[in-house]
Amino acid sequence: MTGAAHDLAARQAALVSALVAGGPLPPGFAAGPVEAARRALLRKRGGEVARHWPLLAAGLGADWPATFAGWAAGRPGNGSLRDGWDLARTLRERDALPPVAAEELALREAAARYDGRQAPRPRRLPAVGRAGGAVAVQLAGRVRLLRPAPR
Amino acid sequence: MTATGPAGLGIGWRPEIAGFVADLPGLRFVEVVAEALAAGGPLPDGLAALRGRGVTVVPHGVRLSLGGAEPVDPARVAHLARVAALVDAPLVSEHIAFVRAGGLEAGHLLPLPRTREAVAAVAANVRRARAELPVPIALEPIAALFDWPDDELDEADFLTEIIAATDAYLLLDVANVYANARNRGTDPLALLDRLPLERIAYAHVAGGAEQAGVYHDTHTDPVPAAVLELVGALCDRRRPPALLLERDGHYPPAAELRAELDALAAASGFPAVT
């Protein structure tokens, strides 16, 4: 890249970092509008994750936007599937998964192997998924809920 | 645009409203988010049925990052090219924006500094993309929630220079024109008067809402009356060949969506599609 393109590249990178990774506001930008954009990005991202994890969002109900935004702020996105998976596991560790969300996570855990770093891959061997008391099993590619989460 | 380009009133095809769109008797034109289609096909059933009826389908990219200082990703261009061929598109469209930098995804369209450096970056990426695309491209100016501190050009000059430097068509989003003017305190009609309206391939319209004193182009709210008025003002100056309603969530009941399409038809003078 030429010097000019490198300069624009560096400045674009600094701006994205401020918007999604908790980086500092680049020099000269107005703080208020950039903050409004940062919040708008979180809302949009939250809506996209909710589409991939409908029961996670529905289970949290009115708390969903704030729960998602609190978790996602400063954490760059890895795609809606992984973002929702990571958030659901975080809530599982805190015993904060609503029952329907626990069942959704248990079903996903039984169906696919996800190491937290790479895209989830379908499991080939029989597997059990657990979350918040919910238990799901996968046999020959068919996934079903063995035990619902306690209400 | 040529006669094979998008014409009349259209709507953004989304899986959630596929049934509604399929039932629009007068529809001749839809747009589909390019990244939502598999390059190797098959098309979603609803979209394939529309193609079977001869409805024009324009792939609309949202992740190419044409305004990035880094060269556009060849794999993303190849995907857009294959999708264009898959739907037999007369053209494709993308944004005057960047969506990633330094290895991080922003998750949304971000504004460029209105500088000659940015014009050159867009022109270089459009040139790279056009070398692989089977059809022309139309470029859409975005709604910006903030501006860069070092703008050299105003919006009209910036967009005019980009269109001249790329030889691309313009996809003018009337709601974005409204949002930017409202948030910057500028006159949207003055912008229309200075844009190359003869380069418009089609126009977008979408809803939005004000949050904390800032107008957001949400695509999940109704189209405000002021945006419909701006559609009328655009069509009075020079009616674009086609006009497309974008809705991306909080889908209203069919009757409300039909009423919104009818209001757009009335504001533009295009035949109703409902």
Tab-separated table of C-alpha atoms in Angstrom:
chain	number	residue	atom	x	y	z
A	1	MET	CA	0.000	0.000	0.000
A	2	THR	CA	1.071	3.576	-0.555
A	3	GLY	CA	1.692	5.875	2.368
A	4	ALA	CA	-1.717	7.506	1.953
A	5	ALA	CA	-3.556	4.194	1.836
A	6	HIS	CA	-1.611	3.034	4.866
A	7	ASP	CA	-2.650	6.153	6.739
A	8	LEU	CA	-6.322	5.633	5.875
A	9	ALA	CA	-6.023	1.951	6.783
A	10	ALA	CA	-4.558	2.763	10.190
A	11	ARG	CA	-7.204	5.368	10.879
A	12	GLN	CA	-10.017	3.049	9.826
A	13	ALA	CA	-8.584	0.346	12.090
A	14	ALA	CA	-8.434	2.747	15.042
A	15	LEU	CA	-12.037	3.758	14.478
A	16	VAL	CA	-13.308	0.162	14.299
A	17	SER	CA	-11.344	-0.641	17.445
A	18	ALA	CA	-13.039	2.239	19.252
A	19	LEU	CA	-16.447	1.041	18.064
A	20	VAL	CA	-16.221	-2.687	18.789
A	21	ALA	CA	-13.112	-3.464	20.844
A	22	GLY	CA	-13.049	-0.841	23.556
A	23	GLY	CA	-10.246	1.129	21.882
A	24	PRO	CA	-9.765	4.846	22.532
A	25	LEU	CA	-11.641	7.474	20.544
A	26	PRO	CA	-9.364	8.460	17.643
A	27	PRO	CA	-8.205	12.096	17.656
A	28	GLY	CA	-10.593	14.701	16.301
A	29	PHE	CA	-13.797	12.633	16.377
A	30	ALA	CA	-16.817	13.934	18.266
A	31	ALA	CA	-17.348	11.641	21.252
A	32	GLY	CA	-21.158	11.838	21.368
A	33	PRO	CA	-21.925	10.742	17.801
A	34	VAL	CA	-19.312	7.965	17.870
A	35	GLU	CA	-20.812	6.710	21.122
A	36	ALA	CA	-24.273	6.764	19.495
A	37	ALA	CA	-22.836	4.685	16.656
A	38	ARG	CA	-21.223	2.260	19.120
A	39	ARG	CA	-24.582	1.705	20.821
A	40	ALA	CA	-26.373	1.355	17.476
A	41	LEU	CA	-23.859	-1.320	16.443
A	42	LEU	CA	-24.527	-3.238	19.665
A	43	ARG	CA	-28.299	-3.049	19.103
A	44	LYS	CA	-27.960	-4.281	15.546
A	45	ARG	CA	-25.600	-7.083	16.570
A	46	GLY	CA	-27.949	-8.070	19.402
A	47	GLY	CA	-30.842	-8.307	16.956
A	48	GLU	CA	-28.805	-10.546	14.668
A	49	VAL	CA	-27.748	-12.833	17.525
A	50	ALA	CA	-31.389	-13.018	18.650
A	51	ARG	CA	-32.332	-14.339	15.212
A	52	HIS	CA	-29.759	-17.136	15.535
A	53	TRP	CA	-30.618	-17.821	19.214
A	54	PRO	CA	-34.346	-17.086	19.413
A	55	LEU	CA	-34.931	-18.876	22.722
A	56	LEU	CA	-31.939	-17.262	24.373
A	57	ALA	CA	-33.347	-13.841	23.501
A	58	ALA	CA	-36.957	-14.794	24.239
A	59	GLY	CA	-36.003	-16.356	27.579
A	60	LEU	CA	-34.305	-13.163	28.676
A	61	GLY	CA	-37.224	-11.120	27.352
A	62	ALA	CA	-36.979	-7.452	28.276
A	63	ASP	CA	-33.501	-8.079	29.729
A	64	TRP	CA	-32.122	-9.287	26.385
A	65	PRO	CA	-30.872	-5.968	24.935
A	66	ALA	CA	-29.043	-4.950	28.115
A	67	THR	CA	-27.716	-8.471	28.758
A	68	PHE	CA	-26.375	-8.733	25.240
A	69	ALA	CA	-24.964	-5.198	25.156
A	70	GLY	CA	-23.280	-5.685	28.547
A	71	TRP	CA	-21.632	-8.883	27.381
A	72	ALA	CA	-20.738	-7.700	23.864
A	73	ALA	CA	-19.396	-4.214	24.656
A	74	GLY	CA	-15.681	-4.168	23.909
A	75	ARG	CA	-15.850	-7.730	22.558
A	76	PRO	CA	-15.478	-7.856	18.763
A	77	GLY	CA	-18.068	-10.008	17.018
A	78	ASN	CA	-17.345	-13.524	15.779
A	79	GLY	CA	-20.585	-13.966	13.893
A	80	SER	CA	-24.048	-14.371	15.377
A	81	LEU	CA	-23.878	-18.134	15.891
A	82	ARG	CA	-20.648	-18.018	17.895
A	83	ASP	CA	-21.539	-14.793	19.724
A	84	GLY	CA	-24.805	-16.295	20.964
A	85	TRP	CA	-23.102	-19.557	21.864
A	86	ASP	CA	-20.395	-17.776	23.863
A	87	LEU	CA	-22.968	-15.635	25.676
A	88	ALA	CA	-25.175	-18.657	26.463
A	89	ARG	CA	-22.181	-20.519	27.921
A	90	THR	CA	-21.247	-17.475	30.000
A	91	LEU	CA	-24.784	-17.334	31.384
A	92	ARG	CA	-24.713	-21.093	31.999
A	93	GLU	CA	-21.625	-20.662	34.162
A	94	ARG	CA	-23.472	-18.016	36.170
A	95	ASP	CA	-26.622	-20.173	36.456
A	96	ALA	CA	-28.375	-17.305	34.706
A	97	LEU	CA	-29.856	-19.166	31.722
A	98	PRO	CA	-33.675	-19.093	31.554
A	99	PRO	CA	-35.152	-22.615	31.049
A	100	VAL	CA	-35.985	-22.222	27.343
A	101	ALA	CA	-32.497	-20.825	26.709
A	102	ALA	CA	-30.914	-23.712	28.619
A	103	GLU	CA	-32.803	-26.156	26.412
A	104	GLU	CA	-31.708	-24.322	23.276
A	105	LEU	CA	-28.066	-24.454	24.386
A	106	ALA	CA	-28.293	-28.140	25.406
A	107	LEU	CA	-29.669	-29.007	21.961
A	108	ARG	CA	-26.914	-27.051	20.200
A	109	GLU	CA	-24.200	-28.616	22.382
A	110	ALA	CA	-25.495	-32.088	21.564
A	111	ALA	CA	-25.684	-31.352	17.848
A	112	ALA	CA	-22.334	-29.652	17.259
A	113	ARG	CA	-18.835	-29.461	18.657
A	114	TYR	CA	-17.749	-25.913	19.428
A	115	ASP	CA	-14.332	-25.181	20.913
A	116	GLY	CA	-14.944	-21.469	21.428
A	117	ARG	CA	-12.426	-20.531	18.717
A	118	GLN	CA	-13.509	-22.064	15.416
A	119	ALA	CA	-16.894	-22.347	13.741
A	120	PRO	CA	-19.007	-25.147	15.326
A	121	ARG	CA	-18.920	-28.496	13.502
A	122	PRO	CA	-21.676	-31.127	13.440
A	123	ARG	CA	-20.902	-34.073	15.738
A	124	ARG	CA	-20.571	-37.442	14.069
A	125	LEU	CA	-20.648	-39.574	17.209
A	126	PRO	CA	-23.518	-39.818	19.694
A	127	ALA	CA	-23.360	-36.983	22.207
A	128	VAL	CA	-25.104	-35.442	25.179
A	129	GLY	CA	-25.576	-31.702	25.731
A	130	ARG	CA	-26.332	-30.200	29.135
A	131	ALA	CA	-27.264	-26.724	30.292
A	132	GLY	CA	-29.137	-25.502	33.345
A	133	GLY	CA	-30.586	-28.930	34.103
A	134	ALA	CA	-31.689	-29.538	30.508
A	135	VAL	CA	-30.282	-32.633	28.818
A	136	ALA	CA	-30.279	-33.226	25.058
A	137	VAL	CA	-28.991	-36.202	23.122
A	138	GLN	CA	-27.861	-36.609	19.547
A	139	LEU	CA	-27.908	-40.008	17.854
A	140	ALA	CA	-27.127	-40.470	14.172
A	141	GLY	CA	-27.652	-36.762	13.541
A	142	ARG	CA	-31.047	-36.619	15.261
A	143	VAL	CA	-31.179	-34.324	18.255
A	144	ARG	CA	-33.849	-34.362	20.925
A	145	LEU	CA	-34.416	-33.039	24.380
A	146	LEU	CA	-34.170	-35.852	26.906
A	147	ARG	CA	-34.960	-33.775	29.963
A	148	PRO	CA	-36.361	-30.230	29.997
A	149	ALA	CA	-34.849	-27.568	32.226
A	150	PRO	CA	-36.639	-27.240	35.560
A	151	ARG	CA	-39.178	-24.395	35.654
B	1	MET	CA	-30.019	2.123	-16.746
B	2	THR	CA	-30.870	-0.048	-19.697
B	3	ALA	CA	-34.337	-1.424	-20.270
B	4	THR	CA	-33.333	-4.641	-18.517
B	5	GLY	CA	-32.523	-2.836	-15.293
B	6	PRO	CA	-34.822	-2.609	-12.282
B	7	ALA	CA	-38.047	-0.765	-13.052
B	8	GLY	CA	-40.971	0.430	-11.001
B	9	LEU	CA	-41.691	-0.192	-7.371
B	10	GLY	CA	-39.888	-3.030	-5.612
B	11	ILE	CA	-39.270	-4.476	-2.183
B	12	GLY	CA	-36.294	-6.036	-0.456
B	13	TRP	CA	-36.838	-9.798	-0.521
B	14	ARG	CA	-36.311	-11.331	2.931
B	15	PRO	CA	-37.185	-14.911	3.976
B	16	GLU	CA	-39.487	-13.594	6.720
B	17	ILE	CA	-41.743	-11.818	4.219
B	18	ALA	CA	-41.333	-14.223	1.292
B	19	GLY	CA	-45.032	-15.111	1.397
B	20	PHE	CA	-46.089	-11.483	1.374
B	21	VAL	CA	-43.756	-10.654	-1.504
B	22	ALA	CA	-44.909	-13.685	-3.510
B	23	ASP	CA	-48.484	-12.380	-3.307
B	24	LEU	CA	-47.740	-8.920	-4.772
B	25	PRO	CA	-49.351	-9.164	-8.211
B	26	GLY	CA	-47.683	-6.161	-9.838
B	27	LEU	CA	-44.154	-6.728	-8.547
B	28	ARG	CA	-41.398	-6.619	-11.202
B	29	PHE	CA	-38.320	-5.988	-9.063
B	30	VAL	CA	-36.805	-7.218	-5.810
B	31	GLU	CA	-33.439	-6.905	-4.164
B	32	VAL	CA	-31.814	-9.641	-2.120
B	33	VAL	CA	-28.923	-9.399	0.343
B	34	ALA	CA	-26.077	-10.951	-1.626
B	35	GLU	CA	-24.375	-12.500	1.401
B	36	ALA	CA	-27.608	-14.327	2.301
B	37	LEU	CA	-27.452	-16.446	-0.876
B	38	ALA	CA	-25.316	-19.528	-1.440
B	39	ALA	CA	-23.110	-18.870	-4.483
B	40	GLY	CA	-23.661	-22.387	-5.782
B	41	GLY	CA	-27.424	-22.213	-5.323
B	42	PRO	CA	-30.094	-23.354	-5.054
B	43	LEU	CA	-32.065	-20.147	-4.636
B	44	PRO	CA	-34.596	-20.046	-1.809
B	45	ASP	CA	-37.936	-21.297	-3.163
B	46	GLY	CA	-39.654	-17.924	-2.972
B	47	LEU	CA	-36.891	-16.177	-4.864
B	48	ALA	CA	-36.735	-18.893	-7.509
B	49	ALA	CA	-40.493	-18.516	-8.014
B	50	LEU	CA	-40.093	-14.763	-8.528
B	51	ARG	CA	-37.345	-15.361	-11.080
B	52	GLY	CA	-39.673	-17.812	-12.796
B	53	ARG	CA	-42.212	-14.985	-13.098
B	54	GLY	CA	-39.583	-12.776	-14.707
B	55	VAL	CA	-39.145	-10.534	-11.672
B	56	THR	CA	-35.789	-8.710	-11.764
B	57	VAL	CA	-33.544	-9.651	-8.820
B	58	VAL	CA	-30.685	-7.341	-7.826
B	59	PRO	CA	-28.074	-8.709	-5.375
B	60	HIS	CA	-27.267	-6.096	-2.767
B	61	GLY	CA	-23.934	-6.587	-1.026
B	62	VAL	CA	-23.370	-5.362	2.504
B	63	ARG	CA	-19.942	-6.770	3.394
B	64	LEU	CA	-17.669	-5.990	0.488
B	65	SER	CA	-16.164	-2.980	2.295
B	66	LEU	CA	-15.515	-1.070	-0.940
B	67	GLY	CA	-14.422	1.939	1.095
B	68	GLY	CA	-11.774	0.037	3.004
B	69	ALA	CA	-8.211	1.219	2.510
B	70	GLU	CA	-7.317	-2.456	2.196
B	71	PRO	CA	-7.994	-4.125	-1.166
B	72	VAL	CA	-11.418	-5.724	-1.417
B	73	ASP	CA	-11.402	-9.466	-0.605
B	74	PRO	CA	-11.347	-11.407	-3.925
B	75	ALA	CA	-13.420	-14.218	-2.381
B	76	ARG	CA	-16.184	-11.756	-1.509
B	77	VAL	CA	-16.122	-10.301	-5.017
B	78	ALA	CA	-16.253	-13.811	-6.481
B	79	HIS	CA	-19.278	-14.596	-4.315
B	80	LEU	CA	-21.092	-11.477	-5.474
B	81	ALA	CA	-20.251	-12.297	-9.103
B	82	ARG	CA	-21.589	-15.847	-8.776
B	83	VAL	CA	-24.759	-14.672	-7.061
B	84	ALA	CA	-25.309	-12.108	-9.837
B	85	ALA	CA	-25.061	-14.890	-12.403
B	86	LEU	CA	-27.294	-17.160	-10.327
B	87	VAL	CA	-30.195	-14.693	-10.334
B	88	ASP	CA	-29.407	-13.388	-13.850
B	89	ALA	CA	-29.103	-9.890	-12.408
B	90	PRO	CA	-28.898	-6.775	-14.603
B	91	LEU	CA	-26.653	-5.153	-11.983
B	92	VAL	CA	-25.445	-5.486	-8.413
B	93	SER	CA	-25.202	-2.877	-5.693
B	94	GLU	CA	-22.976	-2.137	-2.718
B	95	HIS	CA	-22.216	0.716	-0.354
B	96	ILE	CA	-19.862	3.658	-0.165
B	97	ALA	CA	-18.628	2.521	3.228
B	98	PHE	CA	-16.223	0.229	5.024
B	99	VAL	CA	-17.222	-2.580	7.375
B	100	ARG	CA	-13.905	-3.931	8.646
B	101	ALA	CA	-10.367	-2.768	9.300
B	102	GLY	CA	-7.302	-4.062	11.071
B	103	GLY	CA	-8.801	-7.559	11.302
B	104	LEU	CA	-11.931	-6.408	13.157
B	105	GLU	CA	-15.502	-6.549	11.850
B	106	ALA	CA	-17.574	-3.469	12.617
B	107	GLY	CA	-20.818	-5.340	11.953
B	108	HIS	CA	-22.293	-2.384	10.104
B	109	LEU	CA	-21.611	0.153	7.373
B	110	LEU	CA	-19.221	2.859	8.539
B	111	PRO	CA	-18.732	6.253	6.890
B	112	LEU	CA	-15.592	7.285	5.048
B	113	PRO	CA	-13.777	10.550	5.477
B	114	ARG	CA	-14.960	12.790	2.651
B	115	THR	CA	-11.464	13.160	1.236
B	116	ARG	CA	-9.799	12.577	-2.139
B	117	GLU	CA	-7.815	9.817	-0.449
B	118	ALA	CA	-11.089	8.020	0.312
B	119	VAL	CA	-12.407	8.674	-3.207
B	120	ALA	CA	-9.256	6.989	-4.523
B	121	ALA	CA	-9.684	4.036	-2.146
B	122	VAL	CA	-13.281	3.478	-3.289
B	123	ALA	CA	-12.299	3.869	-6.940
B	124	ALA	CA	-9.492	1.309	-6.595
B	125	ASN	CA	-11.792	-1.235	-4.959
B	126	VAL	CA	-14.635	-0.674	-7.418
B	127	ARG	CA	-12.128	-1.197	-10.225
B	128	ARG	CA	-10.986	-4.482	-8.637
B	129	ALA	CA	-14.598	-5.597	-8.184
B	130	ARG	CA	-15.751	-4.639	-11.661
B	131	ALA	CA	-12.944	-6.653	-13.216
B	132	GLU	CA	-14.644	-9.782	-11.846
B	133	LEU	CA	-18.331	-8.838	-11.917
B	134	PRO	CA	-20.449	-9.869	-14.921
B	135	VAL	CA	-22.720	-6.795	-14.627
B	136	PRO	CA	-22.479	-3.098	-13.684
B	137	ILE	CA	-22.481	-1.973	-10.066
B	138	ALA	CA	-24.490	0.743	-8.344
B	139	LEU	CA	-23.033	2.463	-5.276
B	140	GLU	CA	-25.149	3.505	-2.317
B	141	PRO	CA	-24.267	6.402	0.003
B	142	ILE	CA	-24.957	5.419	3.616
B	143	ALA	CA	-26.584	7.055	6.610
B	144	ALA	CA	-23.686	8.203	8.782
B	145	LEU	CA	-24.108	8.561	12.523
B	146	PHE	CA	-20.860	10.533	12.732
B	147	ASP	CA	-18.460	12.348	10.449
B	148	TRP	CA	-14.691	12.232	10.221
B	149	PRO	CA	-12.858	15.285	11.508
B	150	ASP	CA	-10.982	16.024	8.285
B	151	ASP	CA	-13.619	16.170	5.561
B	152	GLU	CA	-12.330	18.085	2.505
B	153	LEU	CA	-15.457	17.670	0.403
B	154	ASP	CA	-19.124	18.126	1.104
B	155	GLU	CA	-21.487	15.219	0.532
B	156	ALA	CA	-22.514	16.225	-3.002
B	157	ASP	CA	-18.933	16.714	-4.225
B	158	PHE	CA	-17.768	13.525	-2.517
B	159	LEU	CA	-20.471	11.406	-4.133
B	160	THR	CA	-20.155	13.099	-7.521
B	161	GLU	CA	-16.392	12.517	-7.544
B	162	ILE	CA	-16.857	8.848	-6.644
B	163	ILE	CA	-19.418	8.285	-9.393
B	164	ALA	CA	-17.135	10.053	-11.892
B	165	ALA	CA	-14.044	8.116	-10.751
B	166	THR	CA	-15.750	4.710	-10.821
B	167	ASP	CA	-18.186	5.085	-13.718
B	168	ALA	CA	-20.623	3.248	-11.440
B	169	TYR	CA	-24.331	3.879	-11.156
B	170	LEU	CA	-25.774	5.558	-8.104
B	171	LEU	CA	-28.143	3.792	-5.714
B	172	LEU	CA	-29.631	6.732	-3.881
B	173	ASP	CA	-31.205	5.895	-0.534
B	174	VAL	CA	-33.761	8.629	0.096
B	175	ALA	CA	-34.022	7.701	3.771
B	176	ASN	CA	-30.248	8.035	4.124
B	177	VAL	CA	-30.376	11.461	2.486
B	178	TYR	CA	-33.065	12.400	4.989
B	179	ALA	CA	-31.192	10.939	7.985
B	180	ASN	CA	-27.904	12.648	7.142
B	181	ALA	CA	-29.531	16.011	6.501
B	182	ARG	CA	-31.539	15.829	9.688
B	183	ASN	CA	-28.614	14.741	11.846
B	184	ARG	CA	-26.204	17.258	10.302
B	185	GLY	CA	-28.723	20.073	10.114
B	186	THR	CA	-28.376	20.418	6.339
B	187	ASP	CA	-30.953	20.747	3.554
B	188	PRO	CA	-31.765	17.440	1.812
B	189	LEU	CA	-33.225	19.260	-1.227
B	190	ALA	CA	-29.963	21.152	-1.719
B	191	LEU	CA	-28.171	17.796	-1.859
B	192	LEU	CA	-30.637	16.402	-4.430
B	193	ASP	CA	-30.058	19.491	-6.563
B	194	ARG	CA	-26.332	18.767	-6.763
B	195	LEU	CA	-26.246	14.977	-7.246
B	196	PRO	CA	-25.931	13.330	-10.680
B	197	LEU	CA	-29.552	12.135	-10.647
B	198	GLU	CA	-29.209	10.821	-14.204
B	199	ARG	CA	-26.786	8.192	-12.837
B	200	ILE	CA	-29.340	6.688	-10.441
B	201	ALA	CA	-30.073	3.027	-11.255
B	202	TYR	CA	-32.674	2.831	-8.503
B	203	ALA	CA	-33.500	4.376	-5.175
B	204	HIS	CA	-34.016	2.953	-1.705
B	205	VAL	CA	-36.591	3.964	0.880
B	206	ALA	CA	-36.745	2.701	4.460
B	207	GLY	CA	-38.128	3.573	7.848
B	208	GLY	CA	-36.355	4.935	10.843
B	209	ALA	CA	-36.831	6.443	14.254
B	210	GLU	CA	-35.322	9.027	16.527
B	211	GLN	CA	-33.406	7.802	19.561
B	212	ALA	CA	-31.866	10.273	22.004
B	213	GLY	CA	-32.099	13.137	19.525
B	214	VAL	CA	-30.469	11.214	16.665
B	215	TYR	CA	-32.421	9.883	13.695
B	216	HIS	CA	-31.529	6.232	13.055
B	217	ASP	CA	-32.132	4.574	9.675
B	218	THR	CA	-33.383	1.405	11.374
B	219	HIS	CA	-35.247	-0.395	8.551
B	220	THR	CA	-37.479	-1.713	11.358
B	221	ASP	CA	-39.808	1.285	11.724
B	222	PRO	CA	-42.419	2.778	9.391
B	223	VAL	CA	-41.325	5.171	6.625
B	224	PRO	CA	-41.812	8.696	8.032
B	225	ALA	CA	-43.976	11.171	6.142
B	226	ALA	CA	-40.937	13.433	5.670
B	227	VAL	CA	-39.140	10.643	3.785
B	228	LEU	CA	-42.168	10.121	1.534
B	229	GLU	CA	-42.135	13.860	0.815
B	230	LEU	CA	-38.473	13.611	-0.104
B	231	VAL	CA	-39.331	10.744	-2.484
B	232	GLY	CA	-41.792	13.106	-4.129
B	233	ALA	CA	-39.175	15.854	-4.321
B	234	LEU	CA	-36.698	13.474	-5.945
B	235	CYS	CA	-39.252	12.271	-8.479
B	236	ASP	CA	-40.203	15.874	-9.283
B	237	ARG	CA	-36.584	16.568	-10.203
B	238	ARG	CA	-35.942	13.327	-12.033
B	239	ARG	CA	-37.749	10.121	-11.262
B	240	PRO	CA	-35.329	7.195	-10.877
B	241	PRO	CA	-36.061	4.090	-12.979
B	242	ALA	CA	-37.036	2.141	-9.865
B	243	LEU	CA	-37.737	2.584	-6.172
B	244	LEU	CA	-37.307	-0.129	-3.540
B	245	LEU	CA	-38.663	-0.435	-0.008
B	246	GLU	CA	-36.285	-1.986	2.523
B	247	ARG	CA	-37.575	-3.608	5.682
B	248	ASP	CA	-35.248	-5.666	7.880
B	249	GLY	CA	-37.115	-6.709	10.971
B	250	HIS	CA	-40.149	-6.021	13.180
B	251	TYR	CA	-42.167	-6.943	10.113
B	252	PRO	CA	-45.617	-5.380	10.364
B	253	PRO	CA	-48.895	-7.082	9.426
B	254	ALA	CA	-49.330	-7.505	5.672
B	255	ALA	CA	-51.933	-4.731	5.489
B	256	GLU	CA	-49.445	-2.204	6.916
B	257	LEU	CA	-46.691	-3.249	4.540
B	258	ARG	CA	-49.134	-3.038	1.621
B	259	ALA	CA	-50.177	0.447	2.737
B	260	GLU	CA	-46.515	1.484	2.872
B	261	LEU	CA	-45.944	0.224	-0.688
B	262	ASP	CA	-49.088	2.034	-1.842
B	263	ALA	CA	-47.903	5.249	-0.200
B	264	LEU	CA	-44.596	4.914	-2.057
B	265	ALA	CA	-46.462	4.378	-5.316
B	266	ALA	CA	-48.498	7.503	-4.658
B	267	ALA	CA	-45.432	9.564	-3.747
B	268	SER	CA	-43.454	8.458	-6.807
B	269	GLY	CA	-46.162	8.065	-9.410
B	270	PHE	CA	-45.180	4.446	-10.072
B	271	PRO	CA	-48.034	1.963	-10.522
B	272	ALA	CA	-49.072	0.198	-7.314
B	273	VAL	CA	-47.737	-3.356	-7.008
B	274	THR	CA	-50.246	-4.537	-4.412
